[in-house]
């Protein structure tokens, strides 16, 4: 039986007519007026007006602190993210992460309401900790806050102490916390704060003999494939390591017919021992700044932030590993490098000179800028809603190193509506961004290459690494095949419609 | 008390044992064995009460109810998420309220527009920036018909006066600027957000639209959010019935339609939970009767068509019979196609406003049985409407937690579960066929004669996908 769903149904004549009839009641502007305004929004004049705005964000590419915090917390063994504040926030974090990963996400809220706004959230915290502990048996409860708890000034440290004193939770249960006001920073800030909070709590009193391991902090990295790739590479190199926080098995768990609340994560014992590691390497800089500062000062470890996106960045990552461990890059990985470079050489004619617009989190953008220039692409518009001046300097420094970066301009605190103006007034060939960037694809006709977070409208992309040499290969695939798809679409009725590219 | 009820009660008690004493006592009031007669007092669940902290409620907040449900779909209004960036980000373009229009030009439904509060806004207040933001939006989007200011938590806590800002802007812009006090900490769930949003429609929009002429057949379609095109499928039927749908609330709604519903002869209500308030107001203020209906599945559709027609003259009543005669063979064919693969399958539902009861008939049309059902944010009037729809001893759940849903699933062993995105993937891991019943799992429409075939197809692919058979349990 042929079933028509929304994809076909509403194109049918009777619906088209229905939509026309409905206009009688809509008091909508005429088609000409809509057309006129639509054209106006593509102009320089509109761009100027658009860039003048100071007080409103339109289609921003960032999320709020506690989202990053619960994401970070979920990457530790048996850990239940616990959010002090209003309950709607947690419902949103869970939906948002589930839509991206297509995986369950667990977190609890203390369901604060009007009375908590008046009297504070202590009672919510006490009952919440007891209920969550009794019902979900976590090994750790990692507490962060919504803006409600922050505005009323809930004192997490004191509340958790009270909860222990009153026996709501066992004395020995680790309950790290982080204040994560959503009106400061973004998801990457929340990740950083929670990571610092967790490491502070679990390593307290654990300074001991050096364990010879390296700590790796991936940052707000939503590619589960990246975590698996990282572990594979370090295992090949026989580098003993601890990934803080390892979300790969949480957001990419095998289907074995059972639902596990805590399907993996960094072992708490390993997290506790991370204070005794030789060094800590972060794979993102902006989502780990406070944590690295803490590790450097409090643990006296050497710290570095090296995003291994692209060939040269990955080279630097391995150089750093070599410097710390004395281990050279093994032939197996050297071969992977060779294969990735080979692929980039094979595909370069289709990317060379192509101009790109990019939007996303700061760390991802730095990596992508670098990679694009390695294959001869030109990053032109770089929009980072949650980027700061330091990010702009970093990005500009990278751009200035290559002739392919000369056109690149970095926009911080701007959003995708700004990018729309940029793309209409200074068109580019391709766009790199998250699923929401498809609005820009629709409006400007610029093909979208989906890299970033969230990715809601394509499946499984996050399972494929974009870090390391394999990651570079995947990036080449994503980019060049989008270029070629587009070329086919454009040439399908011309003589240029080739079978060999 | 029947054996079926006793057995279910015993199971519920076992499930509740895992809770600490206080939470157990509270949760016990929200779970019950169904008594279709409504006689057994122990079988009535308590509802619309605060969730216990830390239990992992599925519920959202007032903002979700006001922005996500009621105001968000109004297409030619600029709906501003006023406060920090997150709320608007997570509710962006997620509910599938389809609409016609040029997004960013004359319609704004799939955009995320926020004042993006920073620390300075908390310290010094956000009113000044809000005022400036409204001006910037007015310049950038000249075809907007209204602006809605949907408050997030901090706005109410820091004592901002968004009403004053709105009033001033409304006067200057000569269009509605609607302050909606839907801070997430208000109330116990999305439900209060619906109510608050209804009240703002009443105060700022209703009665202010233009309708050139009236007919005796004018109706308003209320509480249909056009998810996957539901309202369009329903509208098509109402038009075929001979009625003129002057307003569609709020799926694919325009501000003008929001302003003329009071001119309807009857308000036709699909989602009672989220929009009964404004219907009661229109009844009191304008004397407009309202009637609930259910366009899920042929049995309920036929009943509803007759019920709606009963408010009109014989011509409309005849049309209803004609329509039923015309579409019955089509519906029968759908049932014939899909019933063999679905007959006897048992369903567990845990959803929002109307689906926990409204979809039962559609499942039954396909030979399926709903063995458990519950609401995230229902009130006692929702449950009263639900009891008679379900069999004796079925599980009724109010504000269920992740733990309870999992336990009931293990014990009831349903053939499929219908719930939301937060639940979906834990069911996939369990190997239990699952369908999102908020968003139709990106499918739809499910309403009306055009929707039922899609519903049937989707339930079939859910239950009968070969992928479930690939799962190998760990030894």
PDB file of C-alpha atoms in Angstrom, chain A residues 139-364:
ATOM      1  CA  UNK A 139      29.138   5.795  42.289  1.00  0.00           C
ATOM      2  CA  UNK A 140      29.403   9.541  41.992  1.00  0.00           C
ATOM      3  CA  UNK A 141      26.886  12.379  41.863  1.00  0.00           C
ATOM      4  CA  UNK A 142      28.286  15.349  39.974  1.00  0.00           C
ATOM      5  CA  UNK A 143      26.428  18.536  40.851  1.00  0.00           C
ATOM      6  CA  UNK A 144      26.070  21.611  38.683  1.00  0.00           C
ATOM      7  CA  UNK A 145      23.550  24.431  38.593  1.00  0.00           C
ATOM      8  CA  UNK A 146      20.962  26.087  36.394  1.00  0.00           C
ATOM      9  CA  UNK A 147      20.643  29.853  36.275  1.00  0.00           C
ATOM     10  CA  UNK A 148      17.839  29.734  38.828  1.00  0.00           C
ATOM     11  CA  UNK A 149      20.058  28.281  41.551  1.00  0.00           C
ATOM     12  CA  UNK A 150      22.785  30.748  40.615  1.00  0.00           C
ATOM     13  CA  UNK A 151      20.551  33.803  40.743  1.00  0.00           C
ATOM     14  CA  UNK A 152      19.211  32.907  44.179  1.00  0.00           C
ATOM     15  CA  UNK A 153      22.734  32.082  45.308  1.00  0.00           C
ATOM     16  CA  UNK A 154      22.525  28.442  46.392  1.00  0.00           C
ATOM     17  CA  UNK A 155      25.712  27.367  48.178  1.00  0.00           C
ATOM     18  CA  UNK A 156      26.481  23.945  46.737  1.00  0.00           C
ATOM     19  CA  UNK A 157      29.419  23.234  48.999  1.00  0.00           C
ATOM     20  CA  UNK A 158      27.436  23.906  52.164  1.00  0.00           C
ATOM     21  CA  UNK A 159      24.372  22.046  50.881  1.00  0.00           C
ATOM     22  CA  UNK A 160      26.353  18.926  50.014  1.00  0.00           C
ATOM     23  CA  UNK A 161      28.048  19.021  53.429  1.00  0.00           C
ATOM     24  CA  UNK A 162      24.634  19.258  55.063  1.00  0.00           C
ATOM     25  CA  UNK A 163      23.388  16.342  52.973  1.00  0.00           C
ATOM     26  CA  UNK A 164      26.227  14.185  54.270  1.00  0.00           C
ATOM     27  CA  UNK A 165      25.656  15.296  57.849  1.00  0.00           C
ATOM     28  CA  UNK A 166      21.972  14.479  57.611  1.00  0.00           C
ATOM     29  CA  UNK A 167      22.687  11.081  56.099  1.00  0.00           C
ATOM     30  CA  UNK A 168      20.951  11.806  52.783  1.00  0.00           C
ATOM     31  CA  UNK A 169      23.988  10.298  51.070  1.00  0.00           C
ATOM     32  CA  UNK A 170      26.884   8.212  52.428  1.00  0.00           C
ATOM     33  CA  UNK A 171      29.866  10.106  53.793  1.00  0.00           C
ATOM     34  CA  UNK A 172      32.231   8.492  51.306  1.00  0.00           C
ATOM     35  CA  UNK A 173      30.167   9.079  48.142  1.00  0.00           C
ATOM     36  CA  UNK A 174      32.040  11.493  45.901  1.00  0.00           C
ATOM     37  CA  UNK A 175      29.875  14.517  45.159  1.00  0.00           C
ATOM     38  CA  UNK A 176      31.929  16.997  43.174  1.00  0.00           C
ATOM     39  CA  UNK A 177      30.259  20.230  42.198  1.00  0.00           C
ATOM     40  CA  UNK A 178      30.575  23.197  39.904  1.00  0.00           C
ATOM     41  CA  UNK A 179      28.704  26.457  39.725  1.00  0.00           C
ATOM     42  CA  UNK A 180      27.626  26.748  36.111  1.00  0.00           C
ATOM     43  CA  UNK A 181      25.536  29.880  35.577  1.00  0.00           C
ATOM     44  CA  UNK A 182      24.093  29.860  32.077  1.00  0.00           C
ATOM     45  CA  UNK A 183      24.477  33.624  31.863  1.00  0.00           C
ATOM     46  CA  UNK A 184      28.269  33.280  31.870  1.00  0.00           C
ATOM     47  CA  UNK A 185      30.206  31.691  29.022  1.00  0.00           C
ATOM     48  CA  UNK A 186      28.714  28.718  27.193  1.00  0.00           C
ATOM     49  CA  UNK A 187      28.688  24.940  27.011  1.00  0.00           C
ATOM     50  CA  UNK A 188      32.491  24.922  26.809  1.00  0.00           C
ATOM     51  CA  UNK A 189      32.779  26.936  30.037  1.00  0.00           C
ATOM     52  CA  UNK A 190      30.457  24.500  31.786  1.00  0.00           C
ATOM     53  CA  UNK A 191      32.546  21.570  30.637  1.00  0.00           C
ATOM     54  CA  UNK A 192      35.656  23.238  32.007  1.00  0.00           C
ATOM     55  CA  UNK A 193      34.076  24.097  35.363  1.00  0.00           C
ATOM     56  CA  UNK A 194      32.663  20.617  35.867  1.00  0.00           C
ATOM     57  CA  UNK A 195      35.933  18.961  34.890  1.00  0.00           C
ATOM     58  CA  UNK A 196      37.820  21.081  37.354  1.00  0.00           C
ATOM     59  CA  UNK A 197      35.219  20.350  40.016  1.00  0.00           C
ATOM     60  CA  UNK A 198      35.349  16.613  39.474  1.00  0.00           C
ATOM     61  CA  UNK A 199      39.143  16.423  39.350  1.00  0.00           C
ATOM     62  CA  UNK A 200      39.436  18.564  42.472  1.00  0.00           C
ATOM     63  CA  UNK A 201      37.081  16.263  44.347  1.00  0.00           C
ATOM     64  CA  UNK A 202      38.301  12.867  43.224  1.00  0.00           C
ATOM     65  CA  UNK A 203      42.023  13.607  43.537  1.00  0.00           C
ATOM     66  CA  UNK A 204      41.848  15.175  46.994  1.00  0.00           C
ATOM     67  CA  UNK A 205      44.450  13.512  49.203  1.00  0.00           C
ATOM     68  CA  UNK A 206      45.547  11.202  46.395  1.00  0.00           C
ATOM     69  CA  UNK A 207      48.917  12.736  45.577  1.00  0.00           C
ATOM     70  CA  UNK A 208      51.364   9.866  45.662  1.00  0.00           C
ATOM     71  CA  UNK A 209      53.883   8.068  43.532  1.00  0.00           C
ATOM     72  CA  UNK A 210      54.057   9.116  39.856  1.00  0.00           C
ATOM     73  CA  UNK A 211      52.112   6.601  37.787  1.00  0.00           C
ATOM     74  CA  UNK A 212      53.897   7.281  34.506  1.00  0.00           C
ATOM     75  CA  UNK A 213      50.621   7.862  32.661  1.00  0.00           C
ATOM     76  CA  UNK A 214      49.468  10.739  30.522  1.00  0.00           C
ATOM     77  CA  UNK A 215      46.113  12.384  31.133  1.00  0.00           C
ATOM     78  CA  UNK A 216      44.149  13.350  28.078  1.00  0.00           C
ATOM     79  CA  UNK A 217      41.228  15.775  28.355  1.00  0.00           C
ATOM     80  CA  UNK A 218      39.268  15.764  25.092  1.00  0.00           C
ATOM     81  CA  UNK A 219      37.189  18.841  25.989  1.00  0.00           C
ATOM     82  CA  UNK A 220      33.633  19.427  24.795  1.00  0.00           C
ATOM     83  CA  UNK A 221      34.120  16.900  22.033  1.00  0.00           C
ATOM     84  CA  UNK A 222      30.895  15.361  20.765  1.00  0.00           C
ATOM     85  CA  UNK A 223      32.504  12.871  18.390  1.00  0.00           C
ATOM     86  CA  UNK A 224      32.495   9.501  20.117  1.00  0.00           C
ATOM     87  CA  UNK A 225      34.673   8.309  17.251  1.00  0.00           C
ATOM     88  CA  UNK A 226      37.367  10.712  18.405  1.00  0.00           C
ATOM     89  CA  UNK A 227      37.615   9.027  21.802  1.00  0.00           C
ATOM     90  CA  UNK A 228      37.932   5.574  20.305  1.00  0.00           C
ATOM     91  CA  UNK A 229      40.488   6.821  17.811  1.00  0.00           C
ATOM     92  CA  UNK A 230      42.517   8.433  20.548  1.00  0.00           C
ATOM     93  CA  UNK A 231      42.578   5.245  22.596  1.00  0.00           C
ATOM     94  CA  UNK A 232      43.548   3.213  19.559  1.00  0.00           C
ATOM     95  CA  UNK A 233      46.445   5.508  18.729  1.00  0.00           C
ATOM     96  CA  UNK A 234      47.769   5.646  22.269  1.00  0.00           C
ATOM     97  CA  UNK A 235      47.461   1.877  22.585  1.00  0.00           C
ATOM     98  CA  UNK A 236      49.446   1.411  19.371  1.00  0.00           C
ATOM     99  CA  UNK A 237      52.117   3.657  20.857  1.00  0.00           C
ATOM    100  CA  UNK A 238      51.915   1.787  24.138  1.00  0.00           C
ATOM    101  CA  UNK A 239      51.392   5.032  25.960  1.00  0.00           C
ATOM    102  CA  UNK A 240      49.608   4.462  29.248  1.00  0.00           C
ATOM    103  CA  UNK A 241      46.911   7.036  29.559  1.00  0.00           C
ATOM    104  CA  UNK A 242      43.763   8.189  31.274  1.00  0.00           C
ATOM    105  CA  UNK A 243      41.063   9.931  29.289  1.00  0.00           C
ATOM    106  CA  UNK A 244      39.196  12.480  31.367  1.00  0.00           C
ATOM    107  CA  UNK A 245      36.214  12.236  30.721  1.00  0.00           C
ATOM    108  CA  UNK A 246      35.704   9.263  28.444  1.00  0.00           C
ATOM    109  CA  UNK A 247      32.159   9.614  27.122  1.00  0.00           C
ATOM    110  CA  UNK A 248      32.604   7.155  24.254  1.00  0.00           C
ATOM    111  CA  UNK A 249      30.801   4.215  25.849  1.00  0.00           C
ATOM    112  CA  UNK A 250      28.163   6.482  27.349  1.00  0.00           C
ATOM    113  CA  UNK A 251      27.110   7.987  24.035  1.00  0.00           C
ATOM    114  CA  UNK A 252      27.919   5.030  21.819  1.00  0.00           C
ATOM    115  CA  UNK A 253      27.022   1.919  23.752  1.00  0.00           C
ATOM    116  CA  UNK A 254      26.538  -1.481  22.111  1.00  0.00           C
ATOM    117  CA  UNK A 255      23.030  -2.865  21.857  1.00  0.00           C
ATOM    118  CA  UNK A 256      23.006  -6.026  23.887  1.00  0.00           C
ATOM    119  CA  UNK A 257      19.346  -6.026  24.752  1.00  0.00           C
ATOM    120  CA  UNK A 258      19.839  -4.441  28.130  1.00  0.00           C
ATOM    121  CA  UNK A 259      19.744  -0.863  29.249  1.00  0.00           C
ATOM    122  CA  UNK A 260      22.599   0.197  31.456  1.00  0.00           C
ATOM    123  CA  UNK A 261      22.365   3.481  33.278  1.00  0.00           C
ATOM    124  CA  UNK A 262      26.134   3.747  33.384  1.00  0.00           C
ATOM    125  CA  UNK A 263      27.570   1.940  30.376  1.00  0.00           C
ATOM    126  CA  UNK A 264      31.181   3.081  30.821  1.00  0.00           C
ATOM    127  CA  UNK A 265      33.232   6.167  31.461  1.00  0.00           C
ATOM    128  CA  UNK A 266      36.574   6.958  33.035  1.00  0.00           C
ATOM    129  CA  UNK A 267      37.128   4.689  36.037  1.00  0.00           C
ATOM    130  CA  UNK A 268      36.921   6.687  39.225  1.00  0.00           C
ATOM    131  CA  UNK A 269      40.133   5.064  40.440  1.00  0.00           C
ATOM    132  CA  UNK A 270      41.885   6.255  37.276  1.00  0.00           C
ATOM    133  CA  UNK A 271      40.417   9.717  37.650  1.00  0.00           C
ATOM    134  CA  UNK A 272      41.652   9.842  41.241  1.00  0.00           C
ATOM    135  CA  UNK A 273      45.102   8.744  40.145  1.00  0.00           C
ATOM    136  CA  UNK A 274      45.260  11.339  37.376  1.00  0.00           C
ATOM    137  CA  UNK A 275      46.966  13.660  39.874  1.00  0.00           C
ATOM    138  CA  UNK A 276      49.991  11.354  39.715  1.00  0.00           C
ATOM    139  CA  UNK A 277      50.348  11.388  35.928  1.00  0.00           C
ATOM    140  CA  UNK A 278      53.422  12.661  34.122  1.00  0.00           C
ATOM    141  CA  UNK A 279      51.563  15.263  32.122  1.00  0.00           C
ATOM    142  CA  UNK A 280      48.149  16.353  30.937  1.00  0.00           C
ATOM    143  CA  UNK A 281      47.297  17.063  27.332  1.00  0.00           C
ATOM    144  CA  UNK A 282      44.016  18.699  26.429  1.00  0.00           C
ATOM    145  CA  UNK A 283      42.689  18.293  22.919  1.00  0.00           C
ATOM    146  CA  UNK A 284      40.803  21.551  23.213  1.00  0.00           C
ATOM    147  CA  UNK A 285      41.967  24.789  24.652  1.00  0.00           C
ATOM    148  CA  UNK A 286      38.938  26.937  25.338  1.00  0.00           C
ATOM    149  CA  UNK A 287      36.904  24.214  27.011  1.00  0.00           C
ATOM    150  CA  UNK A 288      39.744  23.280  29.371  1.00  0.00           C
ATOM    151  CA  UNK A 289      41.438  26.573  30.281  1.00  0.00           C
ATOM    152  CA  UNK A 290      40.570  26.604  33.986  1.00  0.00           C
ATOM    153  CA  UNK A 291      41.164  22.897  34.361  1.00  0.00           C
ATOM    154  CA  UNK A 292      44.627  23.105  32.805  1.00  0.00           C
ATOM    155  CA  UNK A 293      45.471  26.055  34.969  1.00  0.00           C
ATOM    156  CA  UNK A 294      44.405  24.077  38.024  1.00  0.00           C
ATOM    157  CA  UNK A 295      46.380  20.992  36.989  1.00  0.00           C
ATOM    158  CA  UNK A 296      49.454  23.030  36.271  1.00  0.00           C
ATOM    159  CA  UNK A 297      49.322  24.913  39.556  1.00  0.00           C
ATOM    160  CA  UNK A 298      47.905  22.353  41.953  1.00  0.00           C
ATOM    161  CA  UNK A 299      49.299  19.147  40.528  1.00  0.00           C
ATOM    162  CA  UNK A 300      52.488  20.675  39.145  1.00  0.00           C
ATOM    163  CA  UNK A 301      52.096  18.778  35.897  1.00  0.00           C
ATOM    164  CA  UNK A 302      53.178  19.978  32.500  1.00  0.00           C
ATOM    165  CA  UNK A 303      50.082  20.828  30.558  1.00  0.00           C
ATOM    166  CA  UNK A 304      49.447  21.510  26.911  1.00  0.00           C
ATOM    167  CA  UNK A 305      46.466  22.027  24.640  1.00  0.00           C
ATOM    168  CA  UNK A 306      46.881  20.478  21.211  1.00  0.00           C
ATOM    169  CA  UNK A 307      43.857  19.856  19.026  1.00  0.00           C
ATOM    170  CA  UNK A 308      44.857  17.023  16.665  1.00  0.00           C
ATOM    171  CA  UNK A 309      42.616  18.109  13.786  1.00  0.00           C
ATOM    172  CA  UNK A 310      44.464  18.125  10.472  1.00  0.00           C
ATOM    173  CA  UNK A 311      47.889  16.766   9.579  1.00  0.00           C
ATOM    174  CA  UNK A 312      50.192  19.304  11.163  1.00  0.00           C
ATOM    175  CA  UNK A 313      48.125  19.546  14.314  1.00  0.00           C
ATOM    176  CA  UNK A 314      48.242  15.775  14.635  1.00  0.00           C
ATOM    177  CA  UNK A 315      52.000  15.863  14.043  1.00  0.00           C
ATOM    178  CA  UNK A 316      52.303  18.326  16.917  1.00  0.00           C
ATOM    179  CA  UNK A 317      50.202  16.078  19.107  1.00  0.00           C
ATOM    180  CA  UNK A 318      52.497  13.122  18.503  1.00  0.00           C
ATOM    181  CA  UNK A 319      55.575  15.288  18.960  1.00  0.00           C
ATOM    182  CA  UNK A 320      54.266  16.273  22.355  1.00  0.00           C
ATOM    183  CA  UNK A 321      53.529  12.645  23.242  1.00  0.00           C
ATOM    184  CA  UNK A 322      57.067  11.806  22.098  1.00  0.00           C
ATOM    185  CA  UNK A 323      58.542  14.579  24.158  1.00  0.00           C
ATOM    186  CA  UNK A 324      56.756  13.397  27.281  1.00  0.00           C
ATOM    187  CA  UNK A 325      57.211   9.649  26.860  1.00  0.00           C
ATOM    188  CA  UNK A 326      60.329   9.443  24.706  1.00  0.00           C
ATOM    189  CA  UNK A 327      58.395   7.207  22.316  1.00  0.00           C
ATOM    190  CA  UNK A 328      58.699   7.762  18.588  1.00  0.00           C
ATOM    191  CA  UNK A 329      55.738   7.556  16.268  1.00  0.00           C
ATOM    192  CA  UNK A 330      55.496   3.898  15.232  1.00  0.00           C
ATOM    193  CA  UNK A 331      55.471   2.888  11.575  1.00  0.00           C
ATOM    194  CA  UNK A 332      51.800   1.891  11.780  1.00  0.00           C
ATOM    195  CA  UNK A 333      50.802   5.445  12.600  1.00  0.00           C
ATOM    196  CA  UNK A 334      53.342   6.864  10.181  1.00  0.00           C
ATOM    197  CA  UNK A 335      51.613   4.792   7.479  1.00  0.00           C
ATOM    198  CA  UNK A 336      48.245   6.184   8.511  1.00  0.00           C
ATOM    199  CA  UNK A 337      49.694   9.641   8.127  1.00  0.00           C
ATOM    200  CA  UNK A 338      50.932   8.708   4.700  1.00  0.00           C
ATOM    201  CA  UNK A 339      47.533   7.417   3.677  1.00  0.00           C
ATOM    202  CA  UNK A 340      45.752  10.545   4.894  1.00  0.00           C
ATOM    203  CA  UNK A 341      48.239  12.770   3.081  1.00  0.00           C
ATOM    204  CA  UNK A 342      47.871  10.620  -0.025  1.00  0.00           C
ATOM    205  CA  UNK A 343      44.107  11.084   0.102  1.00  0.00           C
ATOM    206  CA  UNK A 344      44.487  14.826   0.505  1.00  0.00           C
ATOM    207  CA  UNK A 345      46.802  14.967  -2.501  1.00  0.00           C
ATOM    208  CA  UNK A 346      44.358  12.870  -4.551  1.00  0.00           C
ATOM    209  CA  UNK A 347      41.423  15.102  -3.675  1.00  0.00           C
ATOM    210  CA  UNK A 348      43.113  18.483  -3.607  1.00  0.00           C
ATOM    211  CA  UNK A 349      42.019  19.662  -7.071  1.00  0.00           C
ATOM    212  CA  UNK A 350      38.421  19.775  -5.945  1.00  0.00           C
ATOM    213  CA  UNK A 351      39.074  21.685  -2.748  1.00  0.00           C
ATOM    214  CA  UNK A 352      41.921  23.943  -3.850  1.00  0.00           C
ATOM    215  CA  UNK A 353      40.830  27.555  -3.936  1.00  0.00           C
ATOM    216  CA  UNK A 354      37.335  26.782  -2.683  1.00  0.00           C
ATOM    217  CA  UNK A 355      36.069  29.369  -0.234  1.00  0.00           C
ATOM    218  CA  UNK A 356      34.448  28.305   3.012  1.00  0.00           C
ATOM    219  CA  UNK A 357      32.245  29.793   5.696  1.00  0.00           C
ATOM    220  CA  UNK A 358      32.594  28.150   9.091  1.00  0.00           C
ATOM    221  CA  UNK A 359      30.534  28.312  12.256  1.00  0.00           C
ATOM    222  CA  UNK A 360      31.013  26.401  15.508  1.00  0.00           C
ATOM    223  CA  UNK A 361      32.753  26.128  18.859  1.00  0.00           C
ATOM    224  CA  UNK A 362      36.166  27.837  19.060  1.00  0.00           C
ATOM    225  CA  UNK A 363      38.377  24.773  19.399  1.00  0.00           C
ATOM    226  CA  UNK A 364      36.736  22.957  16.520  1.00  0.00           C
TER     227      UNK A 364
END
